[in-house]
Amino acid sequence: GLASKTSRSIEPDPTDLSKTLLLWLREKGVTIASSCNGEGVCKKCVIQNDWLTCKLMVAEFLRREPSGVVKVSYL
């Protein structure tokens, strides 16, 4: 996270590409806030300053962010 200056390296498998980024990150043990459980209402799961992880698929994220770096401010 940006606040704690911590980082982790996680590589997605081909089967992960159709998952939401929120689900995939949680499956990998990365804590992502979301009080609406992925409904897109609370807007707490924001990364890169404006992308909702609950609405963004892993494949689409990788197209938008070729480096694959997820920037979460509060970790």
PDB file of N, CA and C in Angstrom:
ATOM      1  N   GLY A   1       0.804  -1.184   0.000  1.00  0.00           N
ATOM      2  CA  GLY A   1       0.000   0.000   0.000  1.00  0.00           C
ATOM      3  C   GLY A   1       0.855   1.259   0.000  1.00  0.00           C
ATOM      4  N   LEU A   2       0.317   2.306  -0.526  1.00  0.00           N
ATOM      5  CA  LEU A   2       1.053   3.566  -0.607  1.00  0.00           C
ATOM      6  C   LEU A   2       1.336   4.143   0.776  1.00  0.00           C
ATOM      7  N   ALA A   3       0.384   4.042   1.690  1.00  0.00           N
ATOM      8  CA  ALA A   3       0.561   4.616   3.021  1.00  0.00           C
ATOM      9  C   ALA A   3       1.653   3.898   3.820  1.00  0.00           C
ATOM     10  N   SER A   4       1.658   2.572   3.750  1.00  0.00           N
ATOM     11  CA  SER A   4       2.628   1.797   4.526  1.00  0.00           C
ATOM     12  C   SER A   4       3.895   1.463   3.748  1.00  0.00           C
ATOM     13  N   LYS A   5       3.915   1.810   2.475  1.00  0.00           N
ATOM     14  CA  LYS A   5       5.049   1.528   1.604  1.00  0.00           C
ATOM     15  C   LYS A   5       5.358   0.035   1.536  1.00  0.00           C
ATOM     16  N   THR A   6       4.313  -0.796   1.600  1.00  0.00           N
ATOM     17  CA  THR A   6       4.473  -2.237   1.478  1.00  0.00           C
ATOM     18  C   THR A   6       4.095  -2.671   0.070  1.00  0.00           C
ATOM     19  N   SER A   7       4.655  -3.793  -0.344  1.00  0.00           N
ATOM     20  CA  SER A   7       4.314  -4.324  -1.659  1.00  0.00           C
ATOM     21  C   SER A   7       4.417  -5.846  -1.651  1.00  0.00           C
ATOM     22  N   ARG A   8       3.723  -6.453  -2.604  1.00  0.00           N
ATOM     23  CA  ARG A   8       3.744  -7.897  -2.800  1.00  0.00           C
ATOM     24  C   ARG A   8       3.717  -8.166  -4.285  1.00  0.00           C
ATOM     25  N   SER A   9       4.278  -9.263  -4.687  1.00  0.00           N
ATOM     26  CA  SER A   9       4.231  -9.658  -6.089  1.00  0.00           C
ATOM     27  C   SER A   9       3.343 -10.890  -6.219  1.00  0.00           C
ATOM     28  N   ILE A  10       2.297 -10.789  -7.046  1.00  0.00           N
ATOM     29  CA  ILE A  10       1.368 -11.890  -7.270  1.00  0.00           C
ATOM     30  C   ILE A  10       1.109 -11.981  -8.768  1.00  0.00           C
ATOM     31  N   GLU A  11       1.263 -13.157  -9.327  1.00  0.00           N
ATOM     32  CA  GLU A  11       1.035 -13.360 -10.757  1.00  0.00           C
ATOM     33  C   GLU A  11      -0.304 -14.065 -10.963  1.00  0.00           C
ATOM     34  N   PRO A  12      -1.162 -13.536 -11.834  1.00  0.00           N
ATOM     35  CA  PRO A  12      -2.435 -14.218 -12.103  1.00  0.00           C
ATOM     36  C   PRO A  12      -2.253 -15.419 -13.024  1.00  0.00           C
ATOM     37  N   ASP A  13      -3.028 -16.449 -12.791  1.00  0.00           N
ATOM     38  CA  ASP A  13      -3.114 -17.603 -13.686  1.00  0.00           C
ATOM     39  C   ASP A  13      -4.127 -17.271 -14.774  1.00  0.00           C
ATOM     40  N   PRO A  14      -4.108 -17.969 -15.893  1.00  0.00           N
ATOM     41  CA  PRO A  14      -5.110 -17.726 -16.935  1.00  0.00           C
ATOM     42  C   PRO A  14      -6.555 -17.849 -16.429  1.00  0.00           C
ATOM     43  N   THR A  15      -6.786 -18.706 -15.444  1.00  0.00           N
ATOM     44  CA  THR A  15      -8.141 -18.868 -14.901  1.00  0.00           C
ATOM     45  C   THR A  15      -8.578 -17.665 -14.071  1.00  0.00           C
ATOM     46  N   ASP A  16      -7.637 -16.834 -13.647  1.00  0.00           N
ATOM     47  CA  ASP A  16      -7.951 -15.655 -12.840  1.00  0.00           C
ATOM     48  C   ASP A  16      -8.446 -14.477 -13.679  1.00  0.00           C
ATOM     49  N   LEU A  17      -8.203 -14.493 -14.971  1.00  0.00           N
ATOM     50  CA  LEU A  17      -8.485 -13.343 -15.820  1.00  0.00           C
ATOM     51  C   LEU A  17      -9.965 -12.967 -15.878  1.00  0.00           C
ATOM     52  N   SER A  18     -10.857 -13.924 -15.657  1.00  0.00           N
ATOM     53  CA  SER A  18     -12.294 -13.643 -15.715  1.00  0.00           C
ATOM     54  C   SER A  18     -12.895 -13.298 -14.353  1.00  0.00           C
ATOM     55  N   LYS A  19     -12.061 -13.204 -13.322  1.00  0.00           N
ATOM     56  CA  LYS A  19     -12.529 -12.843 -11.982  1.00  0.00           C
ATOM     57  C   LYS A  19     -12.467 -11.330 -11.814  1.00  0.00           C
ATOM     58  N   THR A  20     -13.270 -10.819 -10.873  1.00  0.00           N
ATOM     59  CA  THR A  20     -13.113  -9.407 -10.544  1.00  0.00           C
ATOM     60  C   THR A  20     -11.798  -9.244  -9.796  1.00  0.00           C
ATOM     61  N   LEU A  21     -11.235  -8.076  -9.908  1.00  0.00           N
ATOM     62  CA  LEU A  21      -9.979  -7.796  -9.222  1.00  0.00           C
ATOM     63  C   LEU A  21     -10.171  -7.907  -7.706  1.00  0.00           C
ATOM     64  N   LEU A  22     -11.322  -7.480  -7.214  1.00  0.00           N
ATOM     65  CA  LEU A  22     -11.624  -7.575  -5.782  1.00  0.00           C
ATOM     66  C   LEU A  22     -11.551  -9.027  -5.315  1.00  0.00           C
ATOM     67  N   LEU A  23     -12.240  -9.924  -6.009  1.00  0.00           N
ATOM     68  CA  LEU A  23     -12.242 -11.339  -5.632  1.00  0.00           C
ATOM     69  C   LEU A  23     -10.842 -11.924  -5.711  1.00  0.00           C
ATOM     70  N   TRP A  24     -10.147 -11.656  -6.812  1.00  0.00           N
ATOM     71  CA  TRP A  24      -8.819 -12.226  -7.012  1.00  0.00           C
ATOM     72  C   TRP A  24      -7.841 -11.752  -5.939  1.00  0.00           C
ATOM     73  N   LEU A  25      -7.839 -10.459  -5.653  1.00  0.00           N
ATOM     74  CA  LEU A  25      -6.933  -9.950  -4.620  1.00  0.00           C
ATOM     75  C   LEU A  25      -7.252 -10.547  -3.257  1.00  0.00           C
ATOM     76  N   ARG A  26      -8.520 -10.661  -2.936  1.00  0.00           N
ATOM     77  CA  ARG A  26      -8.902 -11.273  -1.658  1.00  0.00           C
ATOM     78  C   ARG A  26      -8.480 -12.737  -1.600  1.00  0.00           C
ATOM     79  N   GLU A  27      -8.639 -13.458  -2.704  1.00  0.00           N
ATOM     80  CA  GLU A  27      -8.200 -14.856  -2.742  1.00  0.00           C
ATOM     81  C   GLU A  27      -6.700 -14.982  -2.498  1.00  0.00           C
ATOM     82  N   LYS A  28      -5.945 -13.973  -2.888  1.00  0.00           N
ATOM     83  CA  LYS A  28      -4.490 -13.975  -2.705  1.00  0.00           C
ATOM     84  C   LYS A  28      -4.073 -13.385  -1.361  1.00  0.00           C
ATOM     85  N   GLY A  29      -5.036 -13.068  -0.503  1.00  0.00           N
ATOM     86  CA  GLY A  29      -4.727 -12.584   0.833  1.00  0.00           C
ATOM     87  C   GLY A  29      -4.488 -11.094   0.949  1.00  0.00           C
ATOM     88  N   VAL A  30      -4.846 -10.336  -0.097  1.00  0.00           N
ATOM     89  CA  VAL A  30      -4.699  -8.882  -0.060  1.00  0.00           C
ATOM     90  C   VAL A  30      -6.002  -8.285   0.449  1.00  0.00           C
ATOM     91  N   THR A  31      -5.936  -7.545   1.523  1.00  0.00           N
ATOM     92  CA  THR A  31      -7.120  -6.943   2.117  1.00  0.00           C
ATOM     93  C   THR A  31      -7.549  -5.729   1.304  1.00  0.00           C
ATOM     94  N   ILE A  32      -8.749  -5.800   0.749  1.00  0.00           N
ATOM     95  CA  ILE A  32      -9.339  -4.694   0.009  1.00  0.00           C
ATOM     96  C   ILE A  32     -10.659  -4.361   0.693  1.00  0.00           C
ATOM     97  N   ALA A  33     -10.830  -3.121   1.089  1.00  0.00           N
ATOM     98  CA  ALA A  33     -12.058  -2.689   1.762  1.00  0.00           C
ATOM     99  C   ALA A  33     -13.243  -2.763   0.808  1.00  0.00           C
ATOM    100  N   SER A  34     -14.392  -3.189   1.326  1.00  0.00           N
ATOM    101  CA  SER A  34     -15.634  -3.201   0.549  1.00  0.00           C
ATOM    102  C   SER A  34     -16.777  -3.543   1.490  1.00  0.00           C
ATOM    103  N   SER A  35     -17.483  -2.538   1.952  1.00  0.00           N
ATOM    104  CA  SER A  35     -18.598  -2.795   2.864  1.00  0.00           C
ATOM    105  C   SER A  35     -19.857  -3.231   2.127  1.00  0.00           C
ATOM    106  N   CYS A  36     -19.902  -3.064   0.798  1.00  0.00           N
ATOM    107  CA  CYS A  36     -21.091  -3.451   0.018  1.00  0.00           C
ATOM    108  C   CYS A  36     -20.923  -4.839  -0.604  1.00  0.00           C
ATOM    109  N   ASN A  37     -19.825  -5.526  -0.261  1.00  0.00           N
ATOM    110  CA  ASN A  37     -19.554  -6.875  -0.736  1.00  0.00           C
ATOM    111  C   ASN A  37     -19.517  -6.962  -2.259  1.00  0.00           C
ATOM    112  N   GLY A  38     -18.916  -5.968  -2.903  1.00  0.00           N
ATOM    113  CA  GLY A  38     -18.727  -6.015  -4.338  1.00  0.00           C
ATOM    114  C   GLY A  38     -19.873  -5.509  -5.188  1.00  0.00           C
ATOM    115  N   GLU A  39     -20.808  -4.801  -4.589  1.00  0.00           N
ATOM    116  CA  GLU A  39     -21.946  -4.273  -5.347  1.00  0.00           C
ATOM    117  C   GLU A  39     -21.624  -2.955  -6.063  1.00  0.00           C
ATOM    118  N   GLY A  40     -20.516  -2.326  -5.748  1.00  0.00           N
ATOM    119  CA  GLY A  40     -20.125  -1.073  -6.383  1.00  0.00           C
ATOM    120  C   GLY A  40     -20.767   0.157  -5.790  1.00  0.00           C
ATOM    121  N   VAL A  41     -21.343   0.021  -4.602  1.00  0.00           N
ATOM    122  CA  VAL A  41     -22.066   1.124  -3.969  1.00  0.00           C
ATOM    123  C   VAL A  41     -21.181   1.917  -3.006  1.00  0.00           C
ATOM    124  N   CYS A  42     -20.384   1.232  -2.219  1.00  0.00           N
ATOM    125  CA  CYS A  42     -19.625   1.910  -1.161  1.00  0.00           C
ATOM    126  C   CYS A  42     -18.403   2.656  -1.692  1.00  0.00           C
ATOM    127  N   LYS A  43     -17.865   2.219  -2.795  1.00  0.00           N
ATOM    128  CA  LYS A  43     -16.696   2.844  -3.432  1.00  0.00           C
ATOM    129  C   LYS A  43     -15.442   2.806  -2.551  1.00  0.00           C
ATOM    130  N   LYS A  44     -15.370   1.815  -1.653  1.00  0.00           N
ATOM    131  CA  LYS A  44     -14.193   1.672  -0.786  1.00  0.00           C
ATOM    132  C   LYS A  44     -13.088   0.837  -1.419  1.00  0.00           C
ATOM    133  N   CYS A  45     -13.399   0.124  -2.484  1.00  0.00           N
ATOM    134  CA  CYS A  45     -12.424  -0.787  -3.093  1.00  0.00           C
ATOM    135  C   CYS A  45     -11.650  -0.122  -4.231  1.00  0.00           C
ATOM    136  N   VAL A  46     -11.470   1.175  -4.139  1.00  0.00           N
ATOM    137  CA  VAL A  46     -10.816   1.948  -5.193  1.00  0.00           C
ATOM    138  C   VAL A  46      -9.309   1.689  -5.221  1.00  0.00           C
ATOM    139  N   ILE A  47      -8.784   1.521  -6.433  1.00  0.00           N
ATOM    140  CA  ILE A  47      -7.342   1.456  -6.661  1.00  0.00           C
ATOM    141  C   ILE A  47      -7.007   2.464  -7.755  1.00  0.00           C
ATOM    142  N   GLN A  48      -5.725   2.748  -7.919  1.00  0.00           N
ATOM    143  CA  GLN A  48      -5.268   3.681  -8.960  1.00  0.00           C
ATOM    144  C   GLN A  48      -6.070   4.989  -8.913  1.00  0.00           C
ATOM    145  N   ASN A  49      -6.559   5.365  -7.766  1.00  0.00           N
ATOM    146  CA  ASN A  49      -7.302   6.602  -7.504  1.00  0.00           C
ATOM    147  C   ASN A  49      -8.746   6.631  -7.993  1.00  0.00           C
ATOM    148  N   ASP A  50      -9.155   5.760  -8.931  1.00  0.00           N
ATOM    149  CA  ASP A  50     -10.559   5.839  -9.363  1.00  0.00           C
ATOM    150  C   ASP A  50     -11.147   4.554  -9.948  1.00  0.00           C
ATOM    151  N   TRP A  51     -10.444   3.452  -9.928  1.00  0.00           N
ATOM    152  CA  TRP A  51     -10.984   2.202 -10.463  1.00  0.00           C
ATOM    153  C   TRP A  51     -11.537   1.354  -9.324  1.00  0.00           C
ATOM    154  N   LEU A  52     -12.773   0.881  -9.483  1.00  0.00           N
ATOM    155  CA  LEU A  52     -13.380   0.004  -8.482  1.00  0.00           C
ATOM    156  C   LEU A  52     -12.980  -1.438  -8.757  1.00  0.00           C
ATOM    157  N   THR A  53     -12.355  -2.085  -7.790  1.00  0.00           N
ATOM    158  CA  THR A  53     -11.921  -3.468  -7.983  1.00  0.00           C
ATOM    159  C   THR A  53     -13.100  -4.425  -8.115  1.00  0.00           C
ATOM    160  N   CYS A  54     -14.263  -4.049  -7.591  1.00  0.00           N
ATOM    161  CA  CYS A  54     -15.427  -4.928  -7.669  1.00  0.00           C
ATOM    162  C   CYS A  54     -16.063  -4.921  -9.060  1.00  0.00           C
ATOM    163  N   LYS A  55     -15.740  -3.937  -9.878  1.00  0.00           N
ATOM    164  CA  LYS A  55     -16.311  -3.819 -11.217  1.00  0.00           C
ATOM    165  C   LYS A  55     -15.286  -4.066 -12.319  1.00  0.00           C
ATOM    166  N   LEU A  56     -14.036  -4.280 -11.940  1.00  0.00           N
ATOM    167  CA  LEU A  56     -12.954  -4.420 -12.902  1.00  0.00           C
ATOM    168  C   LEU A  56     -12.460  -5.862 -12.920  1.00  0.00           C
ATOM    169  N   MET A  57     -12.487  -6.479 -14.086  1.00  0.00           N
ATOM    170  CA  MET A  57     -11.997  -7.848 -14.222  1.00  0.00           C
ATOM    171  C   MET A  57     -10.467  -7.816 -14.281  1.00  0.00           C
ATOM    172  N   VAL A  58      -9.841  -8.905 -13.862  1.00  0.00           N
ATOM    173  CA  VAL A  58      -8.382  -8.989 -13.866  1.00  0.00           C
ATOM    174  C   VAL A  58      -7.838  -8.733 -15.278  1.00  0.00           C
ATOM    175  N   ALA A  59      -8.449  -9.330 -16.294  1.00  0.00           N
ATOM    176  CA  ALA A  59      -7.989  -9.141 -17.678  1.00  0.00           C
ATOM    177  C   ALA A  59      -8.060  -7.673 -18.094  1.00  0.00           C
ATOM    178  N   GLU A  60      -9.154  -6.993 -17.755  1.00  0.00           N
ATOM    179  CA  GLU A  60      -9.299  -5.579 -18.105  1.00  0.00           C
ATOM    180  C   GLU A  60      -8.286  -4.732 -17.347  1.00  0.00           C
ATOM    181  N   PHE A  61      -8.054  -5.056 -16.086  1.00  0.00           N
ATOM    182  CA  PHE A  61      -7.044  -4.328 -15.316  1.00  0.00           C
ATOM    183  C   PHE A  61      -5.684  -4.421 -15.995  1.00  0.00           C
ATOM    184  N   LEU A  62      -5.302  -5.623 -16.432  1.00  0.00           N
ATOM    185  CA  LEU A  62      -4.008  -5.809 -17.074  1.00  0.00           C
ATOM    186  C   LEU A  62      -3.919  -5.072 -18.409  1.00  0.00           C
ATOM    187  N   ARG A  63      -5.045  -4.907 -19.089  1.00  0.00           N
ATOM    188  CA  ARG A  63      -5.038  -4.104 -20.325  1.00  0.00           C
ATOM    189  C   ARG A  63      -4.829  -2.622 -20.002  1.00  0.00           C
ATOM    190  N   ARG A  64      -5.475  -2.163 -18.944  1.00  0.00           N
ATOM    191  CA  ARG A  64      -5.359  -0.751 -18.552  1.00  0.00           C
ATOM    192  C   ARG A  64      -4.022  -0.426 -17.910  1.00  0.00           C
ATOM    193  N   GLU A  65      -3.483  -1.388 -17.162  1.00  0.00           N
ATOM    194  CA  GLU A  65      -2.250  -1.181 -16.392  1.00  0.00           C
ATOM    195  C   GLU A  65      -1.255  -2.280 -16.759  1.00  0.00           C
ATOM    196  N   PRO A  66      -0.578  -2.144 -17.910  1.00  0.00           N
ATOM    197  CA  PRO A  66       0.326  -3.194 -18.385  1.00  0.00           C
ATOM    198  C   PRO A  66       1.404  -3.607 -17.385  1.00  0.00           C
ATOM    199  N   SER A  67       1.772  -2.710 -16.491  1.00  0.00           N
ATOM    200  CA  SER A  67       2.790  -3.070 -15.488  1.00  0.00           C
ATOM    201  C   SER A  67       2.241  -4.078 -14.482  1.00  0.00           C
ATOM    202  N   GLY A  68       0.906  -4.136 -14.351  1.00  0.00           N
ATOM    203  CA  GLY A  68       0.286  -5.052 -13.400  1.00  0.00           C
ATOM    204  C   GLY A  68       0.347  -4.583 -11.966  1.00  0.00           C
ATOM    205  N   VAL A  69       0.794  -3.359 -11.726  1.00  0.00           N
ATOM    206  CA  VAL A  69       0.930  -2.833 -10.373  1.00  0.00           C
ATOM    207  C   VAL A  69      -0.412  -2.284  -9.903  1.00  0.00           C
ATOM    208  N   VAL A  70      -0.894  -2.825  -8.788  1.00  0.00           N
ATOM    209  CA  VAL A  70      -2.115  -2.344  -8.153  1.00  0.00           C
ATOM    210  C   VAL A  70      -1.700  -1.348  -7.077  1.00  0.00           C
ATOM    211  N   LYS A  71      -2.240  -0.154  -7.136  1.00  0.00           N
ATOM    212  CA  LYS A  71      -1.896   0.881  -6.156  1.00  0.00           C
ATOM    213  C   LYS A  71      -3.064   1.095  -5.206  1.00  0.00           C
ATOM    214  N   VAL A  72      -2.892   0.612  -3.973  1.00  0.00           N
ATOM    215  CA  VAL A  72      -3.898   0.747  -2.929  1.00  0.00           C
ATOM    216  C   VAL A  72      -3.332   1.691  -1.888  1.00  0.00           C
ATOM    217  N   SER A  73      -4.030   2.758  -1.589  1.00  0.00           N
ATOM    218  CA  SER A  73      -3.457   3.789  -0.723  1.00  0.00           C
ATOM    219  C   SER A  73      -3.411   3.418   0.749  1.00  0.00           C
ATOM    220  N   TYR A  74      -4.310   2.562   1.245  1.00  0.00           N
ATOM    221  CA  TYR A  74      -4.448   2.385   2.687  1.00  0.00           C
ATOM    222  C   TYR A  74      -3.774   1.156   3.251  1.00  0.00           C
ATOM    223  N   LEU A  75      -3.132   0.318   2.496  1.00  0.00           N
ATOM    224  CA  LEU A  75      -2.510  -0.887   3.049  1.00  0.00           C
ATOM    225  C   LEU A  75      -1.286  -0.548   3.872  1.00  0.00           C
TER     226      LEU A  75
END
